[in-house]
Short mmCIF file of C-alpha atoms in Angstrom, two decimals:
data_model
loop_
_atom_site.label_atom_id
_atom_site.label_comp_id
_atom_site.label_asym_id
_atom_site.label_seq_id
_atom_site.Cartn_x
_atom_site.Cartn_y
_atom_site.Cartn_z
CA MET A 186 75.91 88.15 118.60
CA ALA A 187 77.91 84.95 118.04
CA ILE A 188 80.97 84.10 120.12
CA HIS A 189 84.00 83.16 118.01
CA ASP A 190 86.95 80.94 118.88
CA SER A 191 89.49 82.56 116.55
CA ILE A 192 90.13 85.95 114.94
CA LEU A 193 90.21 84.09 111.61
CA GLU A 194 86.49 83.42 111.89
CA LEU A 195 85.93 87.15 111.39
CA VAL A 196 87.51 87.23 107.92
CA GLY A 197 84.93 87.99 105.21
CA ASP A 198 81.23 88.88 105.32
CA THR A 199 82.22 92.55 105.32
CA PRO A 200 79.46 95.17 105.21
CA ILE A 201 78.38 97.37 102.31
CA ILE A 202 77.14 100.92 102.74
CA ARG A 203 75.55 103.30 100.26
CA ALA A 204 77.43 106.54 99.58
CA ARG A 205 75.23 109.50 100.44
CA ARG A 206 77.32 112.68 100.11
CA LEU A 207 79.61 111.98 97.15
CA ASP A 208 78.78 113.20 93.64
CA THR A 209 77.99 109.93 91.87
CA GLY A 210 76.11 111.32 88.86
CA PRO A 211 73.08 109.21 87.94
CA CYS A 212 74.50 106.13 89.68
CA THR A 213 74.25 104.74 93.17
CA LEU A 214 77.65 103.94 94.61
CA TYR A 215 78.11 101.22 97.21
CA LEU A 216 81.21 100.91 99.40
CA LYS A 217 82.35 97.36 100.26
CA LEU A 218 84.19 97.82 103.56
CA GLU A 219 87.01 95.32 103.31
CA SER A 220 88.67 97.56 105.89
CA GLN A 221 86.45 95.79 108.43
CA ASN A 222 88.36 92.53 108.13
CA PRO A 223 90.32 91.79 111.34
CA GLY A 224 93.66 92.60 109.73
CA GLY A 225 92.17 95.71 108.17
CA SER A 226 92.15 94.76 104.49
CA ILE A 227 90.78 92.58 101.71
CA LYS A 228 94.07 90.65 101.79
CA ASP A 229 93.00 88.86 104.97
CA ARG A 230 90.90 86.69 102.67
CA ILE A 231 93.81 85.42 100.59
CA GLY A 232 96.23 85.29 103.52
CA MET A 233 94.04 82.74 105.24
CA ALA A 234 92.95 80.97 102.04
CA MET A 235 96.47 80.39 100.66
CA ILE A 236 97.73 78.97 103.95
CA GLU A 237 94.71 76.73 104.48
CA ALA A 238 94.84 75.43 100.91
CA ALA A 239 98.53 74.58 101.34
CA GLU A 240 97.70 72.78 104.58
CA LYS A 241 95.03 70.70 102.89
CA ARG A 242 97.49 69.63 100.18
CA GLY A 243 100.04 68.73 102.82
CA ASP A 244 102.53 71.31 101.52
CA ILE A 245 103.02 72.86 104.98
CA LYS A 246 102.53 72.03 108.63
CA PRO A 247 102.70 74.15 111.82
CA GLY A 248 106.26 75.10 112.65
CA ASP A 249 107.29 75.56 109.01
CA THR A 250 108.64 78.83 107.61
CA LEU A 251 106.58 80.78 105.09
CA VAL A 252 108.08 83.44 102.81
CA GLU A 253 106.33 86.10 100.74
CA GLY A 254 106.95 89.39 98.96
CA THR A 255 104.20 91.86 99.77
CA ALA A 256 103.18 95.48 99.50
CA GLY A 257 102.07 95.18 103.11
CA ASN A 258 98.46 94.07 103.35
CA THR A 259 98.95 90.52 102.09
CA GLY A 260 101.70 90.30 104.66
CA ILE A 261 99.33 91.32 107.42
CA GLY A 262 96.76 88.77 106.24
CA LEU A 263 99.45 86.09 106.18
CA ALA A 264 100.80 87.18 109.56
CA LEU A 265 97.33 86.93 111.05
CA ALA A 266 96.87 83.36 109.83
CA ALA A 267 100.49 82.32 110.51
CA GLN A 268 100.28 83.64 114.07
CA GLN A 269 97.08 81.72 114.78
CA LYS A 270 98.26 78.53 113.09
CA GLY A 271 101.85 78.39 114.35
CA TYR A 272 104.07 79.26 111.36
CA MET A 273 107.24 81.32 111.09
CA LEU A 274 106.85 84.10 108.52
CA ILE A 275 109.43 86.09 106.53
CA LEU A 276 108.08 89.03 104.52
CA VAL A 277 109.96 91.10 101.94
CA VAL A 278 108.46 94.59 101.78
CA PRO A 279 109.28 97.54 99.46
CA ASP A 280 110.65 100.54 101.34
CA LYS A 281 107.83 102.87 100.21
CA MET A 282 105.39 101.08 102.50
CA SER A 283 103.90 103.02 105.40
CA ARG A 284 105.66 102.57 108.71
CA GLU A 285 102.32 101.69 110.31
CA LYS A 286 102.18 98.54 108.17
CA ILE A 287 105.75 97.61 109.06
CA PHE A 288 105.12 98.15 112.79
CA ASN A 289 101.96 96.05 112.48
CA LEU A 290 103.81 93.18 110.82
CA LYS A 291 106.63 93.14 113.36
CA ALA A 292 104.20 93.31 116.28
CA MET A 293 102.50 90.18 114.93
CA GLY A 294 105.78 88.28 114.95
CA ALA A 295 106.73 88.45 111.28
CA GLN A 296 110.34 88.96 110.21
CA VAL A 297 110.35 91.98 107.87
CA VAL A 298 113.02 92.44 105.18
CA LEU A 299 112.94 95.90 103.57
CA THR A 300 114.04 96.24 99.97
CA ARG A 301 114.07 98.86 97.23
CA SER A 302 110.85 100.18 95.72
CA ASP A 303 112.55 101.90 92.78
CA VAL A 304 113.46 98.75 90.82
CA ALA A 305 111.39 96.59 88.47
CA LYS A 306 110.77 92.88 88.25
CA GLY A 307 113.93 91.03 87.27
CA HIS A 308 116.17 93.15 89.48
CA PRO A 309 117.64 91.13 92.38
CA ASP A 310 116.31 93.66 94.89
CA TYR A 311 112.76 93.64 93.50
CA TYR A 312 110.61 92.50 96.40
CA GLN A 313 109.10 89.46 94.68
CA ASP A 314 112.43 88.26 93.29
CA LEU A 315 114.15 88.77 96.62
CA ALA A 316 111.40 86.84 98.42
CA ALA A 317 111.73 83.94 95.99
CA ARG A 318 115.49 83.89 96.54
CA ILE A 319 115.14 83.94 100.33
CA ALA A 320 112.64 81.07 100.13
CA ALA A 321 115.01 79.06 97.95
CA GLU A 322 117.93 79.68 100.31
CA THR A 323 115.98 78.92 103.53
CA PRO A 324 115.87 75.18 104.28
CA GLY A 325 112.33 73.85 104.29
CA ALA A 326 110.74 77.24 103.53
CA TYR A 327 107.48 77.48 101.58
CA PHE A 328 107.14 80.36 99.11
CA ILE A 329 103.54 81.61 99.17
CA ASN A 330 103.92 83.41 95.82
CA GLN A 331 100.62 85.29 95.74
CA PHE A 332 101.34 86.43 92.16
CA GLY A 333 101.45 82.89 90.84
CA ASN A 334 99.31 81.05 93.39
CA PRO A 335 95.89 79.87 92.10
CA ASP A 336 94.60 79.77 95.68
CA ASN A 337 94.66 83.58 95.56
CA PRO A 338 91.93 84.11 92.90
CA ALA A 339 90.04 81.07 94.19
CA ALA A 340 89.45 82.90 97.48
CA HIS A 341 87.55 85.58 95.57
CA GLU A 342 85.89 83.33 92.99
CA PHE A 343 84.28 81.17 95.65
CA GLY A 344 84.25 83.61 98.59
CA THR A 345 84.21 87.36 97.87
CA GLY A 346 82.28 87.18 94.58
CA PRO A 347 79.28 85.15 95.78
CA GLU A 348 79.22 87.24 98.96
CA ILE A 349 78.94 90.48 96.95
CA LEU A 350 76.21 89.12 94.67
CA ARG A 351 74.23 87.89 97.66
CA GLN A 352 74.47 91.30 99.34
CA MET A 353 73.74 93.34 96.21
CA ALA A 354 70.68 91.23 95.37
CA GLU A 355 68.91 93.21 98.09
CA VAL A 356 69.15 96.38 95.96
CA GLY A 357 68.42 94.85 92.58
CA GLY A 358 71.84 93.50 91.60
CA LEU A 359 75.23 94.81 90.54
CA ASP A 360 75.85 96.66 87.27
CA ALA A 361 79.54 97.48 87.69
CA ILE A 362 82.35 96.89 90.13
CA VAL A 363 85.55 98.94 90.49
CA PHE A 364 88.73 97.29 91.77
CA GLY A 365 92.50 97.60 91.73
CA CYS A 366 95.08 95.09 90.64
CA GLY A 367 98.26 94.10 92.45
CA SER A 368 98.67 90.35 92.43
CA SER A 369 95.43 90.32 90.33
CA GLY A 370 93.76 87.75 92.58
CA THR A 371 90.71 89.93 93.32
CA MET A 372 90.15 90.80 89.67
CA THR A 373 90.71 87.28 88.35
CA GLY A 374 88.55 85.61 90.96
CA LEU A 375 85.68 88.09 90.63
CA SER A 376 85.86 87.88 86.84
CA ARG A 377 85.39 84.11 86.93
CA CYS A 378 82.61 84.32 89.49
CA PHE A 379 80.67 87.00 87.63
CA ALA A 380 81.13 85.27 84.27
CA ALA A 381 79.12 82.38 85.68
CA GLN A 382 76.71 84.14 88.01
CA SER A 383 76.35 87.78 86.88
CA PRO A 384 77.65 88.13 83.30
CA HIS A 385 76.13 91.60 82.81
CA THR A 386 78.28 93.10 85.59
CA GLU A 387 80.94 95.39 84.13
CA LEU A 388 84.45 95.11 85.52
CA VAL A 389 86.33 98.42 85.85
CA LEU A 390 90.00 98.68 86.75
CA ALA A 391 91.46 101.56 88.77
CA ASP A 392 95.21 101.85 88.15
CA PRO A 393 97.85 104.23 89.52
CA VAL A 394 99.54 106.50 87.01
CA GLY A 395 102.86 104.80 86.28
CA SER A 396 101.45 101.27 86.20
CA ILE A 397 101.23 99.51 82.84
CA LEU A 398 97.78 97.98 83.34
CA GLU A 399 95.55 100.89 82.29
CA GLU A 400 97.30 101.08 78.92
CA TYR A 401 97.01 97.32 78.49
CA ILE A 402 93.24 97.36 79.12
CA ASN A 403 92.31 100.51 77.16
CA ARG A 404 94.74 100.29 74.25
CA GLY A 405 95.80 96.66 74.16
CA THR A 406 99.51 97.47 74.35
CA LEU A 407 101.83 96.05 76.97
CA SER A 408 104.53 98.55 77.84
CA ASP A 409 107.91 97.42 79.12
CA LYS A 410 108.37 100.75 80.88
CA SER A 411 106.64 101.70 84.09
CA GLY A 412 106.82 104.74 86.30
CA SER A 413 106.71 105.06 90.05
CA TRP A 414 103.79 105.82 92.31
CA LEU A 415 103.20 106.29 96.02
CA VAL A 416 99.84 104.54 96.30
CA GLU A 417 100.43 101.21 98.01
CA GLY A 418 99.28 97.73 97.07
CA ILE A 419 98.02 98.16 93.50
CA GLY A 420 99.53 98.78 90.07
CA GLU A 421 102.09 96.63 88.32
CA ASP A 422 104.99 96.70 85.88
CA PHE A 423 104.18 93.21 84.52
CA LEU A 424 101.19 90.89 84.09
CA PRO A 425 100.99 88.54 87.08
CA PRO A 426 100.91 84.85 86.07
CA ILE A 427 97.48 84.33 87.66
CA SER A 428 95.92 87.35 85.93
CA ASP A 429 92.91 87.05 83.63
CA PHE A 430 91.95 90.43 82.14
CA THR A 431 89.64 89.10 79.42
CA ARG A 432 86.44 90.49 80.95
CA VAL A 433 87.90 93.87 81.95
CA LYS A 434 86.98 96.39 79.25
CA LYS A 435 87.49 99.72 81.01
CA ALA A 436 90.34 101.15 83.08
CA TYR A 437 91.16 104.52 84.61
CA ALA A 438 94.63 105.85 85.41
CA VAL A 439 94.56 107.83 88.65
CA SER A 440 97.38 110.04 89.93
CA ASP A 441 98.76 109.84 93.45
CA LYS A 442 97.35 113.29 94.19
CA ASP A 443 93.84 112.38 93.04
CA SER A 444 94.03 109.11 94.98
CA PHE A 445 95.02 110.76 98.25
CA LEU A 446 92.51 113.58 97.90
CA ALA A 447 89.71 111.12 97.09
CA ALA A 448 90.51 109.07 100.19
CA ARG A 449 90.44 112.21 102.32
CA GLU A 450 87.12 113.20 100.73
CA LEU A 451 85.73 109.76 101.56
CA LEU A 452 86.54 110.34 105.22
CA GLU A 453 85.28 113.92 105.20
CA LYS A 454 81.95 113.17 103.50
CA GLU A 455 81.11 109.56 104.35
CA GLY A 456 83.06 109.00 107.57
CA VAL A 457 84.95 106.06 106.03
CA LEU A 458 88.68 105.89 106.80
CA GLY A 459 90.19 104.15 103.78
CA GLY A 460 93.74 103.56 102.62
CA SER A 461 95.64 104.93 99.65
CA SER A 462 94.45 102.33 97.14
CA SER A 463 90.89 102.93 98.32
CA GLY A 464 91.37 106.51 97.15
CA THR A 465 92.50 105.30 93.72
CA LEU A 466 89.47 103.06 93.41
CA LEU A 467 87.09 105.75 94.63
CA ALA A 468 88.47 108.35 92.20
CA ALA A 469 87.99 105.90 89.32
CA ALA A 470 84.53 104.88 90.53
CA LEU A 471 83.39 108.50 90.70
CA ARG A 472 84.68 109.16 87.18
CA TYR A 473 82.87 106.07 85.93
CA CYS A 474 79.62 107.01 87.68
CA ARG A 475 79.64 110.57 86.36
CA GLU A 476 80.19 109.35 82.79
CA GLN A 477 77.04 107.20 82.82
CA THR A 478 73.77 108.38 81.23
CA THR A 479 71.49 105.88 82.97
CA PRO A 480 71.27 104.85 86.64
CA LYS A 481 73.50 101.95 87.67
CA ASN A 482 74.38 100.14 90.87
CA VAL A 483 78.16 100.47 91.18
CA LEU A 484 80.28 98.88 93.91
CA VAL A 485 83.79 99.91 94.90
CA PHE A 486 86.11 98.33 97.44
CA VAL A 487 87.43 100.17 100.46
CA CYS A 488 90.44 97.88 100.27
CA ASP A 489 92.00 98.64 103.62
CA THR A 490 91.80 100.93 106.61
CA GLY A 491 93.36 104.37 106.60
CA ASN A 492 94.80 103.71 110.06
CA LYS A 493 97.86 102.40 108.17
CA TYR A 494 98.43 105.75 106.47
CA LEU A 495 98.02 108.30 109.24
CA SER A 496 101.66 109.36 108.91
CA LYS A 497 101.31 109.81 105.16
CA MET A 498 98.22 110.88 103.23
CA TYR A 499 96.27 111.86 106.37
CA ASN A 500 99.20 113.98 107.55
CA ASP A 501 98.82 117.51 106.16
CA TYR A 502 102.57 118.13 106.44
CA TRP A 503 103.40 115.01 104.42
CA MET A 504 100.83 116.05 101.82
CA LEU A 505 102.29 119.57 101.67
CA ASP A 506 105.85 118.22 101.48
CA ASN A 507 104.89 116.12 98.46
CA GLY A 508 102.92 118.86 96.72
CA PHE A 509 99.53 117.15 97.09
CA LEU A 510 97.93 120.01 99.01
CA ALA A 511 97.95 123.55 97.67
CA ARG A 512 99.64 126.20 99.75
CA GLU A 513 99.43 129.97 99.51
CA GLN A 514 102.37 131.33 97.55
CA HIS A 515 104.12 134.55 98.63
CA GLY A 516 107.14 134.69 96.32
CA ASP A 517 109.56 134.85 99.25
CA LEU A 518 111.02 132.53 101.90
CA ARG A 519 107.58 131.95 103.41
CA ASP A 520 107.02 129.48 100.56
CA LEU A 521 109.65 127.20 102.12
CA ILE A 522 108.32 127.24 105.69
CA LEU A 523 106.46 124.00 106.34
CA ARG A 524 105.06 124.99 109.75
CA PRO A 525 104.30 128.74 109.81
CA PHE A 526 104.30 130.28 113.27
CA ALA A 527 101.41 132.63 112.41
CA GLN A 528 99.18 129.58 111.87
CA ARG A 529 100.36 128.13 115.19
CA ASP A 530 101.87 125.19 113.29
CA THR A 531 105.41 125.73 114.58
CA VAL A 532 106.27 123.51 117.52
CA VAL A 533 107.75 125.82 120.14
CA VAL A 534 108.81 125.85 123.77
CA GLY A 535 108.99 128.61 126.38
CA PRO A 536 112.19 129.77 128.17
CA ASN A 537 110.75 128.70 131.54
CA ASP A 538 109.58 125.28 130.32
CA LEU A 539 111.68 122.34 131.50
CA LEU A 540 114.23 120.70 129.26
CA VAL A 541 112.37 117.43 129.63
CA THR A 542 109.36 119.19 128.06
CA ALA A 543 111.49 120.33 125.13
CA TRP A 544 112.84 116.80 124.66
CA GLN A 545 109.32 115.32 124.77
CA ARG A 546 108.09 117.74 122.09
CA MET A 547 111.04 116.94 119.85
CA LYS A 548 110.22 113.24 120.13
CA LEU A 549 106.47 113.69 119.71
CA TYR A 550 106.68 115.89 116.62
CA ASP A 551 109.84 114.33 115.15
CA VAL A 552 111.79 117.61 115.05
CA SER A 553 115.38 118.30 116.04
CA GLN A 554 115.09 121.90 117.21
CA LEU A 555 112.54 124.17 118.84
CA PRO A 556 112.21 127.95 118.70
CA VAL A 557 112.06 129.38 122.22
CA MET A 558 109.22 131.88 122.37
CA ASP A 559 108.46 134.38 125.12
CA GLY A 560 104.93 135.22 124.03
CA GLU A 561 105.25 136.42 120.44
CA ARG A 562 108.97 137.21 120.78
CA LEU A 563 111.71 134.82 119.68
CA VAL A 564 114.34 134.67 122.42
CA GLY A 565 116.38 131.60 121.44
CA ILE A 566 116.48 128.17 119.92
CA VAL A 567 117.22 124.79 121.51
CA ASP A 568 118.16 121.63 119.65
CA GLU A 569 119.06 118.04 120.50
CA SER A 570 122.75 118.85 120.91
CA ASP A 571 122.01 121.69 123.32
CA VAL A 572 119.89 119.40 125.51
CA LEU A 573 122.42 116.57 125.34
CA LEU A 574 125.40 118.72 126.32
CA HIS A 575 123.45 120.27 129.19
CA VAL A 576 122.20 117.03 130.76
CA TYR A 577 125.11 114.69 130.02
CA GLY A 578 126.70 113.62 133.29
CA ASP A 579 123.79 114.88 135.38
CA GLU A 580 120.41 113.62 134.18
CA ALA A 581 118.71 115.63 136.92
CA ARG A 582 119.36 118.71 134.77
CA PHE A 583 116.44 117.63 132.55
CA ARG A 584 114.49 119.57 135.20
CA ASP A 585 116.36 122.79 134.40
CA PRO A 586 114.53 125.51 132.44
CA VAL A 587 115.05 125.70 128.69
CA ALA A 588 116.69 129.12 129.09
CA THR A 589 119.72 127.48 130.70
CA ALA A 590 120.54 125.47 127.56
CA MET A 591 119.14 127.45 124.64
CA VAL A 592 121.25 129.36 122.10
CA ARG A 593 120.66 133.10 122.06
CA LYS A 594 122.84 134.00 119.08
CA LEU A 595 120.53 133.18 116.19
CA ASP A 596 121.00 132.67 112.44
CA GLN A 597 118.20 135.00 111.33
CA VAL A 598 117.31 135.45 107.66
CA ASP A 599 115.05 138.17 106.33
CA VAL A 600 111.94 136.83 104.61
CA ARG A 601 112.82 138.78 101.46
CA ALA A 602 116.32 137.28 101.19
CA SER A 603 117.21 134.94 98.34
CA ILE A 604 117.04 131.17 98.60
CA GLU A 605 120.82 131.14 98.09
CA SER A 606 121.20 132.98 101.40
CA LEU A 607 120.06 129.81 103.17
CA LEU A 608 123.09 127.81 102.04
CA PRO A 609 125.70 129.43 104.34
CA VAL A 610 123.33 128.88 107.28
CA PHE A 611 123.01 125.20 106.45
CA ASP A 612 126.75 124.96 105.87
CA ARG A 613 127.24 126.08 109.49
CA GLY A 614 124.99 123.24 110.60
CA HIS A 615 122.15 125.54 111.64
CA VAL A 616 118.51 125.99 110.66
CA ALA A 617 117.34 129.21 109.06
CA ILE A 618 115.19 131.40 111.31
CA VAL A 619 112.99 133.47 109.03
CA MET A 620 112.05 136.93 110.28
CA ASP A 621 109.97 139.83 109.02
CA GLY A 622 111.56 142.64 110.98
CA GLU A 623 111.07 141.63 114.62
CA ARG A 624 108.32 139.15 113.78
CA PHE A 625 109.21 135.44 113.78
CA LEU A 626 107.71 133.58 110.79
CA GLY A 627 109.12 130.08 111.09
CA LEU A 628 112.07 127.77 110.46
CA ILE A 629 113.55 126.41 107.27
CA THR A 630 115.62 123.21 107.45
CA ARG A 631 117.69 121.43 104.83
CA ILE A 632 114.86 118.98 104.15
CA ASP A 633 112.43 121.89 103.70
CA LEU A 634 114.66 123.30 100.97
CA LEU A 635 115.03 119.88 99.34
CA ASN A 636 111.26 119.38 99.34
CA TYR A 637 110.77 122.84 97.86
CA LEU A 638 113.22 122.12 95.05
CA ARG A 639 111.58 118.75 94.37
CA ARG A 640 108.14 120.36 94.15
CA ARG A 641 109.50 122.84 91.61
CA VAL A 642 110.73 119.92 89.46
CA GLN A 643 107.32 118.24 89.72
#
């Protein structure tokens, strides 16, 4: 195995594996693991390429400030190269991005500016427009501008494309490739490469529901109205300046739910931990494969690693909150309990446990209160305020048992009560403790009720 002098030397030459357990119809599906790049995504390629091309032109030099608007992964690719090459980096990121990506960016030294994800291009808070404005207002700053930068598709035309064709030659070539489109660099670069070197390869776009691109490809109409979607990194509400869709003849619109479930299926069946856009691409690729009547070699990108989405689509509670996983319906208040006690999902503490243990569980599971259980019997509840008031002025009291600080007078609600009966409990600043006679079922918080109401609207 070769010894490398820089992490940047590991960008590219990512492996391809054949899917074995997915239903691919008559086709053979190959997974291009861009998640194996050092920054965890296909965007490492353009992050390095755009900086190095600017260096060669003399546009930037070490010590300069770079600015970009990014859905996250391009930012990580840029941060990787900027860190190694000695640049300051300011990244404008929409607030729907996973916190893992944001933590990653900050840990690499990038300055992260969060902005709204519910506004379209042309709005001053739209992440690309805000990034351009910050670059213009920052003396000496260089705006990377992945959406209008020809170095973006060039990285794929002369790097990713030839690499794929070289790898797929071992299995007889490539009949179709499935990709997503954000800045459109991957699609545009591959399209140009394949036009010259593999013109029979069909280009298939996977697009989130809400994006305008699927309609543009399949019906030739360019809508000025877009929706919103939770999948990160792909889908657009405009045509990027560097985009070239002329060779793309087929597109699939994929819902958030189908995207997340496909990504989870990829992990369950193939052992590949992919991100949210990887789920979109996989769902589209499987639909394409199953529609074919003759065998084809089809390749799909695993665009990035699912490590960046552990708090979202790989979190069952997040999936349940957003209505992406089905839950058993009872027609009573059990339908609002996110963590049922009977399933051992409720985070609890015992009356003889230490207060420091209660505090640690609140922090670990990101909850504000804990039922206090003596076996199967509910004996109290302890929340952040109870712990704070007990230990303030004498931190040694963290070693006191939970029973010394817990509340014994409880706001209990019968499981058959109406949803409206929760409102007075919340108005008192409490959580609803749902009981079936003497049996504790779980807690309902304000956010649980809000999530329930939102799911009903959906």
